[in-house]
Coordinates of C-alpha atoms in Angstrom, one line a residue:
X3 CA 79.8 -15.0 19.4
X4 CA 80.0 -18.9 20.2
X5 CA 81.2 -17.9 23.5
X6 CA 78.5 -15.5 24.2
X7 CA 76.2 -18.4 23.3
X8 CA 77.4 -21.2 24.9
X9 CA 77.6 -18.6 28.4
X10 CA 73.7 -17.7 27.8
X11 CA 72.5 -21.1 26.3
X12 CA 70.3 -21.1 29.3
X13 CA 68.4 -18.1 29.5
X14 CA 68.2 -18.1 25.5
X15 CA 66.5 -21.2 25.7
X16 CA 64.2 -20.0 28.4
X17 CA 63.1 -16.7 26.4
X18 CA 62.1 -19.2 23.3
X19 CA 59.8 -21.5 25.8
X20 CA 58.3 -18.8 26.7
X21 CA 57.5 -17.2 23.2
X22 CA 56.3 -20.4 22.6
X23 CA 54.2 -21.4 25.4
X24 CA 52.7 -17.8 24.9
X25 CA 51.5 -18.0 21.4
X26 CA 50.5 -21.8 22.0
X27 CA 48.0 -20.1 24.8
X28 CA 47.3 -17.3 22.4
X29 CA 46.6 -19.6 19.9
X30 CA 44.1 -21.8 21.4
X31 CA 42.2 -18.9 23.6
X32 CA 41.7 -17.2 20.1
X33 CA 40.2 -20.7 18.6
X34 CA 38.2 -21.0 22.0
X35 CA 36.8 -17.8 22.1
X36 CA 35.5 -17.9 18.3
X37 CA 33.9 -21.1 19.8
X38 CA 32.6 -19.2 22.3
X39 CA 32.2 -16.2 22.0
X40 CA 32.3 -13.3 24.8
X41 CA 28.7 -12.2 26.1
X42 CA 27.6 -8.2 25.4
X43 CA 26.3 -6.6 28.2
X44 CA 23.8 -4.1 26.7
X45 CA 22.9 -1.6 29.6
X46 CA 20.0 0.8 29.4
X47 CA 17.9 -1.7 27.5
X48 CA 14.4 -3.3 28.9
X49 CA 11.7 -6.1 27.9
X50 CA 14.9 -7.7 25.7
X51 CA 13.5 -11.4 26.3
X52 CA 10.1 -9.9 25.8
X53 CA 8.4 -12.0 22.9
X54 CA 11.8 -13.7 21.7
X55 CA 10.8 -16.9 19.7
X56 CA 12.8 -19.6 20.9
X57 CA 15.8 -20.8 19.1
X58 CA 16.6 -17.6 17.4
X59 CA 20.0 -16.3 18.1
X60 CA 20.1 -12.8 18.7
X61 CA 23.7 -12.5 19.4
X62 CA 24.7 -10.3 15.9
X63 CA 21.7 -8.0 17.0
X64 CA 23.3 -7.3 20.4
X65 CA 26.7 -7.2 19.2
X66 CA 25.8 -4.8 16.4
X67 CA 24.5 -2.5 19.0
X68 CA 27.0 -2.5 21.1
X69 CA 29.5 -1.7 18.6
X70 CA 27.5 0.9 17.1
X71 CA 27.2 2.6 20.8
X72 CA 31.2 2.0 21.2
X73 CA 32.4 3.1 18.2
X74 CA 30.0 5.1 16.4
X75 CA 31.6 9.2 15.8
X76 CA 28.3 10.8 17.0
X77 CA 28.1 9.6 20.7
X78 CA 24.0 11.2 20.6
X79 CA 22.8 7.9 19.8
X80 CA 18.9 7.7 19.9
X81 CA 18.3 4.3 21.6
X82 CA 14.6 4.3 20.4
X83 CA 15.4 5.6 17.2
X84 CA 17.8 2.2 16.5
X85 CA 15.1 -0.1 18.1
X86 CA 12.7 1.6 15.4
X87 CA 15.3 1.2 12.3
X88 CA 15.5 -2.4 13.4
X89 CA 12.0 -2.9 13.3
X90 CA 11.8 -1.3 10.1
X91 CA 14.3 -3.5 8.4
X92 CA 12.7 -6.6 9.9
X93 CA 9.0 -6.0 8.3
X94 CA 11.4 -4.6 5.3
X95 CA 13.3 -8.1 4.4
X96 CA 9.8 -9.4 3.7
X97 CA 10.1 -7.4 0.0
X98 CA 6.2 -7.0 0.5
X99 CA 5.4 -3.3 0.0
X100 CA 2.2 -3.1 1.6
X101 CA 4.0 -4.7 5.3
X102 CA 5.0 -1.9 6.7
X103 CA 6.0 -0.6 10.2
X104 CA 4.9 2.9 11.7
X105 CA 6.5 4.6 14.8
X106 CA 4.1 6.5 16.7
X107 CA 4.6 9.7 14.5
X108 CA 4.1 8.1 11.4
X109 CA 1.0 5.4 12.6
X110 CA -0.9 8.7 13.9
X111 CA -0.2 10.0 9.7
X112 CA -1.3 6.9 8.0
X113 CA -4.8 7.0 10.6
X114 CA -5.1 10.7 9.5
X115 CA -4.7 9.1 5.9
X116 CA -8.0 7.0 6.3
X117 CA -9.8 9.7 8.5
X118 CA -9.7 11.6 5.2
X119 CA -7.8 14.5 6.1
X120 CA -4.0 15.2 6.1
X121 CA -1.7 17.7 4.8
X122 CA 0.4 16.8 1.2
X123 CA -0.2 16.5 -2.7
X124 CA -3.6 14.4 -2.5
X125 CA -2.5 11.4 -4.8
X126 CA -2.4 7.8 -3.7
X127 CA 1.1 6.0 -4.3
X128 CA 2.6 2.4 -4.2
X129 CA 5.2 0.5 -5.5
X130 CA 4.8 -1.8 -8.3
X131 CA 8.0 -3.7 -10.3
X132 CA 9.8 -2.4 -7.4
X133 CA 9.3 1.4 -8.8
X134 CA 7.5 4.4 -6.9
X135 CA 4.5 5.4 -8.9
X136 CA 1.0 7.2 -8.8
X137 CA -2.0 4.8 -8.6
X138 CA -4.6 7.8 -8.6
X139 CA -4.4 11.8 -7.9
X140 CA -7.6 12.5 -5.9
X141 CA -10.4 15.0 -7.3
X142 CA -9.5 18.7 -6.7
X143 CA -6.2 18.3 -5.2
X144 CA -2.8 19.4 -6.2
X145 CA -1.5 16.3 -7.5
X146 CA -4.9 16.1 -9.6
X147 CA -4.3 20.5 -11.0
X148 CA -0.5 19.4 -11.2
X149 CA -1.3 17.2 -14.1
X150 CA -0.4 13.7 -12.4
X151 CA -1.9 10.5 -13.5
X152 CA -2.5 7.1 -12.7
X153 CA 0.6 4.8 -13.9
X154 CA 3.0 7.4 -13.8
X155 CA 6.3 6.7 -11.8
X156 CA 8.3 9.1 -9.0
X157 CA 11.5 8.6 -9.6
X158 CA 12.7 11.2 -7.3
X159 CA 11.2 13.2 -4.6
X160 CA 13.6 16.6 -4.9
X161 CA 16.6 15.5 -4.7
X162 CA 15.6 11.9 -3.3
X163 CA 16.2 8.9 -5.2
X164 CA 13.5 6.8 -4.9
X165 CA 15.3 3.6 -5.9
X166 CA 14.4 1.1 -2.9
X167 CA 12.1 3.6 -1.0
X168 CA 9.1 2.2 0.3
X169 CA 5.9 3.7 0.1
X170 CA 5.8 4.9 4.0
X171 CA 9.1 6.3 3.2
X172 CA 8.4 8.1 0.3
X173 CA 5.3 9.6 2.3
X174 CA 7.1 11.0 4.9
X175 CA 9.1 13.1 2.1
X176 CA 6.0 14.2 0.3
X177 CA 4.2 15.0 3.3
X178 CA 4.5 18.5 4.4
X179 CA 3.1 21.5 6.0
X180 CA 0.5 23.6 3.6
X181 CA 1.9 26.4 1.4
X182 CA 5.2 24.4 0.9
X183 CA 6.4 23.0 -2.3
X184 CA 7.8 19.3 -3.4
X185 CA 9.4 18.6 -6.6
X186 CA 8.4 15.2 -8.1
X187 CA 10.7 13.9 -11.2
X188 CA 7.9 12.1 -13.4
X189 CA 8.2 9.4 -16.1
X190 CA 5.2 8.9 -17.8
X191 CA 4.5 6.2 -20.6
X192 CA 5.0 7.6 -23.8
X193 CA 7.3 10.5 -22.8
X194 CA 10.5 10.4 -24.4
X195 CA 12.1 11.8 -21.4
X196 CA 11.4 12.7 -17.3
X197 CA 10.1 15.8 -16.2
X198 CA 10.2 17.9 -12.8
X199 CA 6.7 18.8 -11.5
X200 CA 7.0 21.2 -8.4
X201 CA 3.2 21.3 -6.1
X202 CA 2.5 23.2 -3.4
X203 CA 0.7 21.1 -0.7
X204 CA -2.7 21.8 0.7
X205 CA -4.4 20.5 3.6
X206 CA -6.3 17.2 1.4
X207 CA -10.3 16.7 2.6
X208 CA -10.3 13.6 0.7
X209 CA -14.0 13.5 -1.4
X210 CA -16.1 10.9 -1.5
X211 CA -18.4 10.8 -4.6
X212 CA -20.0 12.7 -6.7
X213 CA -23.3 12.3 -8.8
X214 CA -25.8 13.7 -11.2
X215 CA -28.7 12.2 -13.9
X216 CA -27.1 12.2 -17.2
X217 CA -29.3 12.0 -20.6
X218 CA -32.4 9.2 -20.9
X219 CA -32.4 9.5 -17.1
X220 CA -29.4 7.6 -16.4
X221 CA -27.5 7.9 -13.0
X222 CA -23.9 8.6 -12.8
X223 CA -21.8 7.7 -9.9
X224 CA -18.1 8.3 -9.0
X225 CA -17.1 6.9 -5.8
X226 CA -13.9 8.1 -5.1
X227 CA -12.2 5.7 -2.3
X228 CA -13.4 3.4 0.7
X229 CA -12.9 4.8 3.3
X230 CA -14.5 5.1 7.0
X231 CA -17.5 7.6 5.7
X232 CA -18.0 6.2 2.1
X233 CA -20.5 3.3 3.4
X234 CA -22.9 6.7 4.8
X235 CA -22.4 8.9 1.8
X236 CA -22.9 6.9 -0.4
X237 CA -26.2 6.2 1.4
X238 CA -27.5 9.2 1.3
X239 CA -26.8 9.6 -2.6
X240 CA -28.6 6.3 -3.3
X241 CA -31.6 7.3 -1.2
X242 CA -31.9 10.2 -3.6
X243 CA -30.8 8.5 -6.8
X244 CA -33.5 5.4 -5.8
X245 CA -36.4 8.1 -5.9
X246 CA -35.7 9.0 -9.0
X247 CA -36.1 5.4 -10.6
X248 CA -33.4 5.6 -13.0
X249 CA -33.0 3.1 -16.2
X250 CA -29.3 2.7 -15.7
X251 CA -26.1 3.3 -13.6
X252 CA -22.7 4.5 -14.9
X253 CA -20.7 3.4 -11.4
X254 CA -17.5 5.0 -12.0
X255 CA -14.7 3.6 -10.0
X256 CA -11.7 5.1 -12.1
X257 CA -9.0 6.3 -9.9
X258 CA -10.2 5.1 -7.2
X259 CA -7.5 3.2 -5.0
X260 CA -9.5 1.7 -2.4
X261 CA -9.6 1.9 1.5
X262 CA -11.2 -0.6 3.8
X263 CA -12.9 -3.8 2.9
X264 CA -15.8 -3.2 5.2
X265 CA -17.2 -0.1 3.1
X266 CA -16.9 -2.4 -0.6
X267 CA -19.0 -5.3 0.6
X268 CA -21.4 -2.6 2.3
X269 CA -21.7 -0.7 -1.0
X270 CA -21.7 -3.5 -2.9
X271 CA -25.3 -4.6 -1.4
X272 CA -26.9 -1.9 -2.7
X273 CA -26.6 -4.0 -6.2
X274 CA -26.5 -8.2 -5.7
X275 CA -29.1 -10.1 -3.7
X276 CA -28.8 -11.6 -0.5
X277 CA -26.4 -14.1 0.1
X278 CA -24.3 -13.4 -3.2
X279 CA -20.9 -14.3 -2.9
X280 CA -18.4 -10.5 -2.7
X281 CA -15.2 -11.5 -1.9
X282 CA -13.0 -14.1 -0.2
X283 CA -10.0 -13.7 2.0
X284 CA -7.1 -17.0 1.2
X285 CA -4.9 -17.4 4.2
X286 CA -1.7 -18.8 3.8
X287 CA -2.8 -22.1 5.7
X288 CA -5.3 -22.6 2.6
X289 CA -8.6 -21.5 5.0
X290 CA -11.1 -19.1 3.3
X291 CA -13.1 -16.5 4.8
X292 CA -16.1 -15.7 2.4
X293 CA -18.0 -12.1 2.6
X294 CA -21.5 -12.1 1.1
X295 CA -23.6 -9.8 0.0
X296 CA -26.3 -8.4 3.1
X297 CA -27.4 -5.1 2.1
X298 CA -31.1 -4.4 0.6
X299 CA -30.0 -4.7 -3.1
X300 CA -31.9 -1.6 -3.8
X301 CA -30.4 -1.4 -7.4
X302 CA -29.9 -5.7 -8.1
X303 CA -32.1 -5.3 -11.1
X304 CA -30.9 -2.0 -12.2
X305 CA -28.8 -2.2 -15.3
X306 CA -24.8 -1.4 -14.5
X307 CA -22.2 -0.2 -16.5
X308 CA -18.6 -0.4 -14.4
X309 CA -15.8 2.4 -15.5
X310 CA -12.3 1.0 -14.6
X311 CA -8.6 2.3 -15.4
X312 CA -5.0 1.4 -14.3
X313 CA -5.7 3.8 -10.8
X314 CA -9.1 1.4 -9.5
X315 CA -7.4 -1.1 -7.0
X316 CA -7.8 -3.1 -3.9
X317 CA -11.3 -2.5 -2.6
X318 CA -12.6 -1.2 -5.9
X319 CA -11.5 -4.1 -7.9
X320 CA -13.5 -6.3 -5.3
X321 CA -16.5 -4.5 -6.4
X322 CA -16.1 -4.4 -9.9
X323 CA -15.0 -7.9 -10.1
X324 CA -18.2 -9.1 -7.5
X325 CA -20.6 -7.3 -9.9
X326 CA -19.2 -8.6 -12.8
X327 CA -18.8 -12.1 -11.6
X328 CA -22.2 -12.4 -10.0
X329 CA -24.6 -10.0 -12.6
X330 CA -22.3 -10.3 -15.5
X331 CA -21.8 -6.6 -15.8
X332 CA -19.7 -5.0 -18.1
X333 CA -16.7 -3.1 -17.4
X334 CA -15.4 -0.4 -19.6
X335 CA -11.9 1.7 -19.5
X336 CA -8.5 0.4 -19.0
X337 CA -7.1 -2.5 -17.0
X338 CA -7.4 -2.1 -13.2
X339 CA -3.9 -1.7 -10.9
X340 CA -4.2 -5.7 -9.6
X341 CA -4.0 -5.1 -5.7
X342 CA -5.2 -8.1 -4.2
X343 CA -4.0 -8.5 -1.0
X344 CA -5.8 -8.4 2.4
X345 CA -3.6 -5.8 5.2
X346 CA -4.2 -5.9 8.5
X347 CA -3.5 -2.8 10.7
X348 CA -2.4 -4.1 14.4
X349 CA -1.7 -1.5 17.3
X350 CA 1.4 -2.4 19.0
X351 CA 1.9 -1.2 23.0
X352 CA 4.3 2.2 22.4
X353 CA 1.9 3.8 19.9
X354 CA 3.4 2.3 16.7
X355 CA 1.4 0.3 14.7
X356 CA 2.1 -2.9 11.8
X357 CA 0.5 -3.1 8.8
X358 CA 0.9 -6.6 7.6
X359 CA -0.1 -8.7 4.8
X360 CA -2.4 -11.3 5.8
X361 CA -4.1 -13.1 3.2
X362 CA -4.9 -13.1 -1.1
X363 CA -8.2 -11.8 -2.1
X364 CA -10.3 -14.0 -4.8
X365 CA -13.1 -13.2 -6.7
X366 CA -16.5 -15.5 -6.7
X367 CA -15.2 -16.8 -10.3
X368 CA -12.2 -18.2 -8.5
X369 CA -10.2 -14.9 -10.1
X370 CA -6.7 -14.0 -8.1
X371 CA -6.8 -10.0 -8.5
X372 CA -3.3 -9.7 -7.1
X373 CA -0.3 -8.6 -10.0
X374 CA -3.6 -9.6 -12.7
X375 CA -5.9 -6.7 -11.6
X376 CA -9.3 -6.8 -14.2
X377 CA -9.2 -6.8 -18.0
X378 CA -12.5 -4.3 -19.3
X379 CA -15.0 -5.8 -21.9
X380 CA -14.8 -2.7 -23.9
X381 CA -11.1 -1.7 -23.7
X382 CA -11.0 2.5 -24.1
X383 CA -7.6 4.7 -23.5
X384 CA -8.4 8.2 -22.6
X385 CA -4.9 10.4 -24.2
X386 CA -3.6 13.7 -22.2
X387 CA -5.5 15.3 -25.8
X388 CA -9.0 14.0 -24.3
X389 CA -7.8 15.5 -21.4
X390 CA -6.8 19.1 -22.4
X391 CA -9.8 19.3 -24.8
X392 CA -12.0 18.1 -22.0
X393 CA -13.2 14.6 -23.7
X394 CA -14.0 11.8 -22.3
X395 CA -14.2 8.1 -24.5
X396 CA -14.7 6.0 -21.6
X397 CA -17.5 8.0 -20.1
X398 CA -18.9 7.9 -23.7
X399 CA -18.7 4.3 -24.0
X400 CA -19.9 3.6 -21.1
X401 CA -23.0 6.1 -22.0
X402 CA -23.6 4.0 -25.2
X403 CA -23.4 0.7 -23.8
X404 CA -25.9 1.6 -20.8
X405 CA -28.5 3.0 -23.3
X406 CA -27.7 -0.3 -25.8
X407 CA -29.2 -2.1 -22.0
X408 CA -32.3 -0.2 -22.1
X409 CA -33.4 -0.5 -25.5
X410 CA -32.5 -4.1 -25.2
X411 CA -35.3 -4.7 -23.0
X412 CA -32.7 -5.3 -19.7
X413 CA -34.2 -2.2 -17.7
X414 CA -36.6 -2.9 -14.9
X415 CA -38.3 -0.1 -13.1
X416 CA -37.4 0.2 -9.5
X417 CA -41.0 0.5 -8.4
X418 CA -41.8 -2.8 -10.6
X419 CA -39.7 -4.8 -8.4
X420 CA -42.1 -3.3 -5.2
X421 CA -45.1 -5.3 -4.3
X422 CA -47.7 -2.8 -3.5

């Protein structure tokens, strides 16, 4: 063996200098290339540098999809359908559940949503405490027949979990043609256990108000949402209620989830002067936008009584907290939802569209509606009992407090206010 050594000394020692050298150069091209590491070519792919902010290193986005396009088992990769997920997880990481992204498909659903027409259960739905839940069934729909009420929580949609799903999510899986069915799994305050609700969805014409002269000529009004034709119906129902000079108005916004800014501070002139302060929109650089009152105050000296509950948010919670702030009326019912942020829907070039959270709405007092919504004067809980037996406390309440106004001397005749 010595022998054999000493004969091949040589070329031994050659075959070690050259596992060395080789794992020396193996070494130090594996340290430089995590130093620098190799460029992706992505092929197939336009506008990439469109927009980039500078300084933002997209390199883990690229190499991501590369890998994914490399490696992935189904080689029928939808290109736009990973650009969309991406998006989607970008306005996602903000945790704000009212920024949301729509493709195309879905941004033509959520227009059809404040048209007032689309096909599904009829009830308004957001997230709040990070669960899924019902802010308001709508009048006459299934959601309303179906027995589901404001406050109570979706925890699956069939067989869906609806841990982490955001609301444009969860629509897209209660969404569906007419004559088909979706089972909800409800948890409802005071049940000591979930239950499966299965509704067959409609095409939903989402109503507008109703409204009729109660007892000692009083005027009752429930304005069901704010959206795009509210401003004119509503018009034409206070043309008709103003002729016939009523001593008070029951303005019932229970349930009523809201819908564009635009329509409250129109509706809201029909009852505060000119020039009263509505609303005001808090941008993140401190700035304020103020909205005041321009409409012809029709009804400013009219007595109001306010009916609130956990489903009146966002646009209704700007009126109720206006008129309360600036005429000091009274709100009866249960405490509002506490939506408070301003949304802003921007149309982006392929037919998607962003909804995005631009600003905090506050009330003239100063009041921050967002996650503190509006406490009633007269607090009044209406049970699944007042339901079935077809009761109503708060509209009772809110009866007796509007006729306590009148005999207390606040009414004032319409026509008194008209110089003739």
């Amino acid at each position: 063996m010595r022998k054999f050594i000493q004969k091949n000394l040589q070329s031994i020692l050659t075959i070690i200098f050259i596992i060395v050298i080789s794992g020396a150069s193996f070494y130090f091209g594996y340290r430089k290339g995590v130093q620098v590491p190799a460029t992706t070519t992505i092929q197939g792919v336009t506008n990439i540098d469109k927009g980039k902010p500078q300084g933002v290193d997209f390199s883990i986005f690229w190499e991501t999809w590369q890998k994914l396009k490399d490696k992935y088992v189904d080689q029928n990769i939808d290109d736009q359908k990973l650009v969309y997920g991406a998006v989607t997880g970008l306005v996602n990481s903000l945790g704000d559940p009212h920024t949301n992204f729509f493709p195309p498909t879905d941004a033509q659903k959520f227009q059809e949503d404040v048209n007032g027409s689309f096909g599904g259960i009829g009830a308004e739905i957001d997230v709040r405490n990070n669960q899924l839940q019902i802010v308001a069934p709508m009048k006459g729909t299934p959601a309303e027949k179906a027995g589901l009420r404001s406050g109570d929580k979706i925890l699956k949609v069939d067989d869906l979990i609806t841990d982490g799903l955001t609301t444009d999510e969860a629509v897209k899986h209660i969404r569906g043609e007419a004559g088909t069915k979706v089972t909800l799994t409800i948890m409802r305050d005071g049940w000591s256990t979930s239950k499966e609700i299965t509704i067959t969805r409609e095409i939903i014409e989402v109503p507008t108000l109703d409204w009729k002269i109660l007892d000692n000529n009083i005027a009752y009004i429930h304005l069901y949402n704010f959206y795009q034709n509210s401003p004119s119906n509503f018009y034409q129902a206070a043309v008709e209620i103003y002729a016939k000079n009523p001593k008070a108005i029951i303005f019932d916004l229970r349930d009523n989830p809201g819908g564009y800014l635009e329509a409250a501070t129109n509706i809201s002139g029909w009852f505060l002067n000119t020039g009263d302060l509505i609303v005001s929109e808090q941008f993140r650089s401190g700035e304020k936008q103020e909205f005041k009152s321009s409409g012809n105050g029709a009804f400013k000296d009219t007595p109001i009584v306010l009916l609130v509950n956990e489903g009146s948010a966002s646009a209704s919670e700007i009126l109720a907290g206006a008129l309360r702030d600036d005429r000091k009326i009274e709100l009866v019912g249960t405490k509002t939802f506490g939506k408070g942020t301003v949304q802003e829907v921007v149309a982006l070039t392929d037919g998607s569209s962003l909804k995005v959270t631009i600003a905090h709405w506050l009330l003239p007092s100063g009041h921050v509606i967002e996650k503190n919504g509006l406490t009633p004067d007269y607090e009044v809980n209406l049970t699944e009992d007042d339901i079935k037996n077809g009761k109503d406390p708060q509209l009772d309440k809110a009866i007796e407090v509007a006729n306590s106004k009148i005999q207390n001397g606040s009414f004032k005749t319409l026509f008194d206010s008209i110089k003739l």
